[in-house]
XYZ file of C-alpha atoms in Angstrom:
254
model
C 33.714 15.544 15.068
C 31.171 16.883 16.917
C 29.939 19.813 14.298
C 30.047 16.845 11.302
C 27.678 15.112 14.101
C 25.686 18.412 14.224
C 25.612 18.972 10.808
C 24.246 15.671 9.783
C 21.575 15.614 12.152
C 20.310 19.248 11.068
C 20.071 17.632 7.330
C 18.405 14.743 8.155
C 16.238 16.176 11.275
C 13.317 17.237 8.609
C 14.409 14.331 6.473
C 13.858 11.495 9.197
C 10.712 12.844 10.499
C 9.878 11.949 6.532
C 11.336 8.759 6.530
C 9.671 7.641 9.935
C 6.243 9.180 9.043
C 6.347 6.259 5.729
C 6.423 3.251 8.066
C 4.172 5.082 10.777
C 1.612 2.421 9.678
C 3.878 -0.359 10.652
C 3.602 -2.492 13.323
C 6.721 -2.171 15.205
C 8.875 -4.906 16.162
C 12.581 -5.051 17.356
C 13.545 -6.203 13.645
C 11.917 -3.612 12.010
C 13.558 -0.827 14.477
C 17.252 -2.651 13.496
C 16.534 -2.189 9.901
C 15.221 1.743 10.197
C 18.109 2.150 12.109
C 20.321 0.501 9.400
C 19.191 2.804 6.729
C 19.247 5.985 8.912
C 23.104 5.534 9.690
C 23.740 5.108 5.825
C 21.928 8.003 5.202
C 24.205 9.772 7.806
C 27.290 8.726 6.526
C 26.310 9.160 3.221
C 25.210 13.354 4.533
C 28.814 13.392 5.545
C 29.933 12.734 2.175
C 27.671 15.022 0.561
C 29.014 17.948 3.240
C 32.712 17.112 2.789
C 31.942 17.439 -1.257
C 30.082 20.588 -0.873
C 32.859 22.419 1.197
C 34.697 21.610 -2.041
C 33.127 22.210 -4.583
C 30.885 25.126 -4.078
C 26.814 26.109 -3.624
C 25.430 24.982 -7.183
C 27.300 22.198 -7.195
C 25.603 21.442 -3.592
C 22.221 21.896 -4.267
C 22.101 19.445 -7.127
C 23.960 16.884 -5.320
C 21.290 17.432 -2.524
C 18.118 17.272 -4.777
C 20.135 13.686 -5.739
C 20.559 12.943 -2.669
C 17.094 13.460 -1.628
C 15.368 11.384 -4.397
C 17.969 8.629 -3.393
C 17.196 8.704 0.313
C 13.022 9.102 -0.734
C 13.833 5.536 -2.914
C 15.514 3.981 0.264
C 12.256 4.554 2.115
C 10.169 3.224 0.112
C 12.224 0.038 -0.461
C 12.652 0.112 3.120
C 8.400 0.217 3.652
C 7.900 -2.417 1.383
C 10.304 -5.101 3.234
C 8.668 -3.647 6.614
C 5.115 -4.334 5.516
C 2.486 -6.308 8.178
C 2.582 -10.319 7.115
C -1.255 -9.744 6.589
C -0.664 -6.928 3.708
C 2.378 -8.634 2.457
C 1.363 -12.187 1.833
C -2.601 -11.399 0.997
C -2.573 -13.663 -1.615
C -1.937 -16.609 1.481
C -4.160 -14.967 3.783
C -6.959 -14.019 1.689
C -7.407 -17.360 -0.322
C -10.444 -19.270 0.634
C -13.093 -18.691 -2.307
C -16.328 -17.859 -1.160
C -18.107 -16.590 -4.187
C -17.201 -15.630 -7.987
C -19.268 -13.103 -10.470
C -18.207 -12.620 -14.185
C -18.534 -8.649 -15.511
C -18.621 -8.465 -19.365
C -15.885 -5.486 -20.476
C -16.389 -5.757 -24.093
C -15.248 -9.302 -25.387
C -13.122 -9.335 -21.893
C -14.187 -11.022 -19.050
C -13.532 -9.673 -15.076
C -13.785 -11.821 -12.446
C -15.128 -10.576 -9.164
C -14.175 -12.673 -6.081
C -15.084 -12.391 -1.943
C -12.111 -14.199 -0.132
C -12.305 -14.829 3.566
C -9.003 -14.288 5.081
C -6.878 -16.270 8.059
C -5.786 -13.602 10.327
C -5.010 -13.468 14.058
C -8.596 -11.484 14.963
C -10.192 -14.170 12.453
C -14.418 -14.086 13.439
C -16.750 -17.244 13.793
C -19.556 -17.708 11.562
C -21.736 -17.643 14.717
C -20.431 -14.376 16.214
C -20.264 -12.472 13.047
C -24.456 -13.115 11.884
C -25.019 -12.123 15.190
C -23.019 -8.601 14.866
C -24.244 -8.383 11.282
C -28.303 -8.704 12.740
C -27.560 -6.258 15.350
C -25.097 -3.261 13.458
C -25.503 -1.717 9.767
C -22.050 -1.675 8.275
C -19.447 0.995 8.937
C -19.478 3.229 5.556
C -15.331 4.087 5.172
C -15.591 5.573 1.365
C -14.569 8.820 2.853
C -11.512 7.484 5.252
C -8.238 8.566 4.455
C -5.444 6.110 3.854
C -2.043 5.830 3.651
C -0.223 4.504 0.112
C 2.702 1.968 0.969
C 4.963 0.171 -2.073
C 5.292 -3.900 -1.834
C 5.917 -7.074 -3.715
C 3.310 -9.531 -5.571
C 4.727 -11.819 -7.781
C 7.987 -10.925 -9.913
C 6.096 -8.429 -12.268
C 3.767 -5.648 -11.925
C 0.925 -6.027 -13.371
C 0.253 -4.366 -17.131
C -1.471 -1.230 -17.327
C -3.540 -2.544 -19.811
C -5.243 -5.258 -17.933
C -5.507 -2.495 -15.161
C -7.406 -0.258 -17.335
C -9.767 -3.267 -18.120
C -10.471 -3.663 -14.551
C -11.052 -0.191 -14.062
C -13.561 -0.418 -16.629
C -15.519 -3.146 -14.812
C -15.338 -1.112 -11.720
C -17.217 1.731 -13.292
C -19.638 -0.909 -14.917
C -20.887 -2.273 -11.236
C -20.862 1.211 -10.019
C -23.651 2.153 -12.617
C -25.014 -1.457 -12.866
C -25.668 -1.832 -9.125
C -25.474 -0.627 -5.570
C -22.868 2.256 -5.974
C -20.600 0.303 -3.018
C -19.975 -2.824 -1.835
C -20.366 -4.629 1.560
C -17.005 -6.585 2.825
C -17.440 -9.092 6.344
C -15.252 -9.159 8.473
C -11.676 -10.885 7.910
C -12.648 -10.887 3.722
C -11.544 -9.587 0.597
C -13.390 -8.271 -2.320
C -10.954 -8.818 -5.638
C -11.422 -7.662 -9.187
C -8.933 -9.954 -11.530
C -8.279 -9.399 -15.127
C -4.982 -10.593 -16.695
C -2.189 -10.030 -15.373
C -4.160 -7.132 -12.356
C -6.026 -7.612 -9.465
C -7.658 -4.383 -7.762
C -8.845 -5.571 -4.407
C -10.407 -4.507 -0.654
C -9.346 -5.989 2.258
C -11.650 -6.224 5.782
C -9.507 -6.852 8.604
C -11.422 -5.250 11.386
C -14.175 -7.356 13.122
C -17.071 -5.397 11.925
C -18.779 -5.273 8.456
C -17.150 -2.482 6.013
C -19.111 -0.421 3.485
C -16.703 0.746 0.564
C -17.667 2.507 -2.608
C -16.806 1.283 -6.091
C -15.522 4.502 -7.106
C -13.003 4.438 -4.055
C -11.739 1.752 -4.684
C -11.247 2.176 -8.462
C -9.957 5.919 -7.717
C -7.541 4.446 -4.688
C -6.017 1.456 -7.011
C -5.126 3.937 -9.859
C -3.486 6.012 -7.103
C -1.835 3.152 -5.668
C -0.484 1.864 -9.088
C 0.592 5.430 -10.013
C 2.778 5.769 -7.023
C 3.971 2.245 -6.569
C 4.325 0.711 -10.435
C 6.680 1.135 -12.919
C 7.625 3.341 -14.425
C 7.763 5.129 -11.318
C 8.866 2.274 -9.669
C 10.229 -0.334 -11.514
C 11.106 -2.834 -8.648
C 7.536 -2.810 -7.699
C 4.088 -5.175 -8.310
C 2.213 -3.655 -4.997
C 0.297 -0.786 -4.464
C -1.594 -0.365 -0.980
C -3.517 1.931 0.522
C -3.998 1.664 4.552
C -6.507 2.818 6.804
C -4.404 4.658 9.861
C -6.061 2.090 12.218
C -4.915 -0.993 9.983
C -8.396 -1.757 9.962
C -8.677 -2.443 5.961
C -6.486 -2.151 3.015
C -7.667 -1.249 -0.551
C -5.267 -1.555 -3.426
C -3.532 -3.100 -6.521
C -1.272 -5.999 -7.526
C -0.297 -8.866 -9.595
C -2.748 -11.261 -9.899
């Protein structure tokens, strides 16, 4: 008993620190340790399986079963990232839905629609204390900042790559038609809809955020390459998070 207990945690010692380093941008909670936990003894059990059938069946035989095994246990992260998501990334569309302003960008006989949300969070700002951090700092320029891609839900179906690629197209039209980035207040969201696609940029910090067009059309493509079918089929979120939590940038369902 004790060397199957050995062996298992040698295979999944470089395999957890994996699985752990997904969710790292989590909020923990006592709920979201239960469910980690949860997954971690399946994928025990199931490296005990995968042992008993290699001692049978020989070294090829093992190392495809692994590579399976692997993809399988890379799958039941991601699934388990999305369902472990912050309430502010996973409902957005709840959070971020007060209207503030609308601009229409021409895309050929197509028509994207720009949008600034504010947002109802926890660390939500006053009008009167955000003019007077906006008249004393310049915003904080995070173009550069690296960012962490996490898999969710928004809405049944992903959106089409299509109306993606329209969006993208709009992106690169503001980019060369105006400023080459984008200033986002504190608690808002700056959304690009088209169809059935919504690239967007959420604020969630309490200062003023500077992001770049081309970030955010680069990130979203990213995001939907990772997160969307036909890599992941289950899937109609694709976020990227700051390591602070401090802003989001991403794609969805509209």
């Amino acid at each position: 008993m004790r060397e199957k207990k050995a062996a298992c945690r040698l295979f999944l010692d470089h395999s957890g620190q994996v699985y752990r380093s997904l969710v790292s941008s989590v909020n923990p909670s006592e709920d979201e340790d239960i469910f980690l936990d949860m997954h971690m003894r399946y994928l025990c059990r199931a490296a005990r399986s995968i042992q008993q059938f290699v001692d049978a069946t020989g070294v090829k035989t093992s190392i495809k079963l692994m590579k399976s095994f692997y993809s399988l246990f890379v799958l039941v992260a991601v699934v388990a990232t999305s369902y472990a998501l912050p309430n502010s990334l996973r409902a957005r569309d709840e959070i971020c839905s007060t209207v503030i302003a609308t601009f229409s960008i021409a895309v050929g006989d197509k028509t994207v629609v720009l949008t600034t949300l504010g947002c109802e969070t926890d660390n939500s700002t006053s009008v009167e204390t955000l003019k007077a951090r906006q008249s004393a700092t310049d915003p904080t320029d995070v173009c550069d900042e690296l960012c962490t891609i996490l898999c969710g839900i928004s809405g049944d179906l992903p959106p089409t790559t299509e109306d993606c690629a329209v969006v993208v197209d709009a992106i690169t039209i503001l980019n060369g038609a105006i400023s080459p980035t984008f200033i986002v207040e504190s608690n808002h969201e700056q959304q690009l809809v088209y169809g059935t696609c919504a690239f967007f940029f959420e604020n969630f910090s309490p200062d003023t955020l500077e992001y770049c067009w081309l970030s955010l059309s680069e990130i979203g493509s990213e995001a939907a390459s990772a997160c969307l079918p036909p890599t992941q089929p289950v899937h109609s979120l694709g976020l990227c998070t700051a390591g602070d939590g401090t802003w989001t940038a991403g794609v969805g369902h509209s």
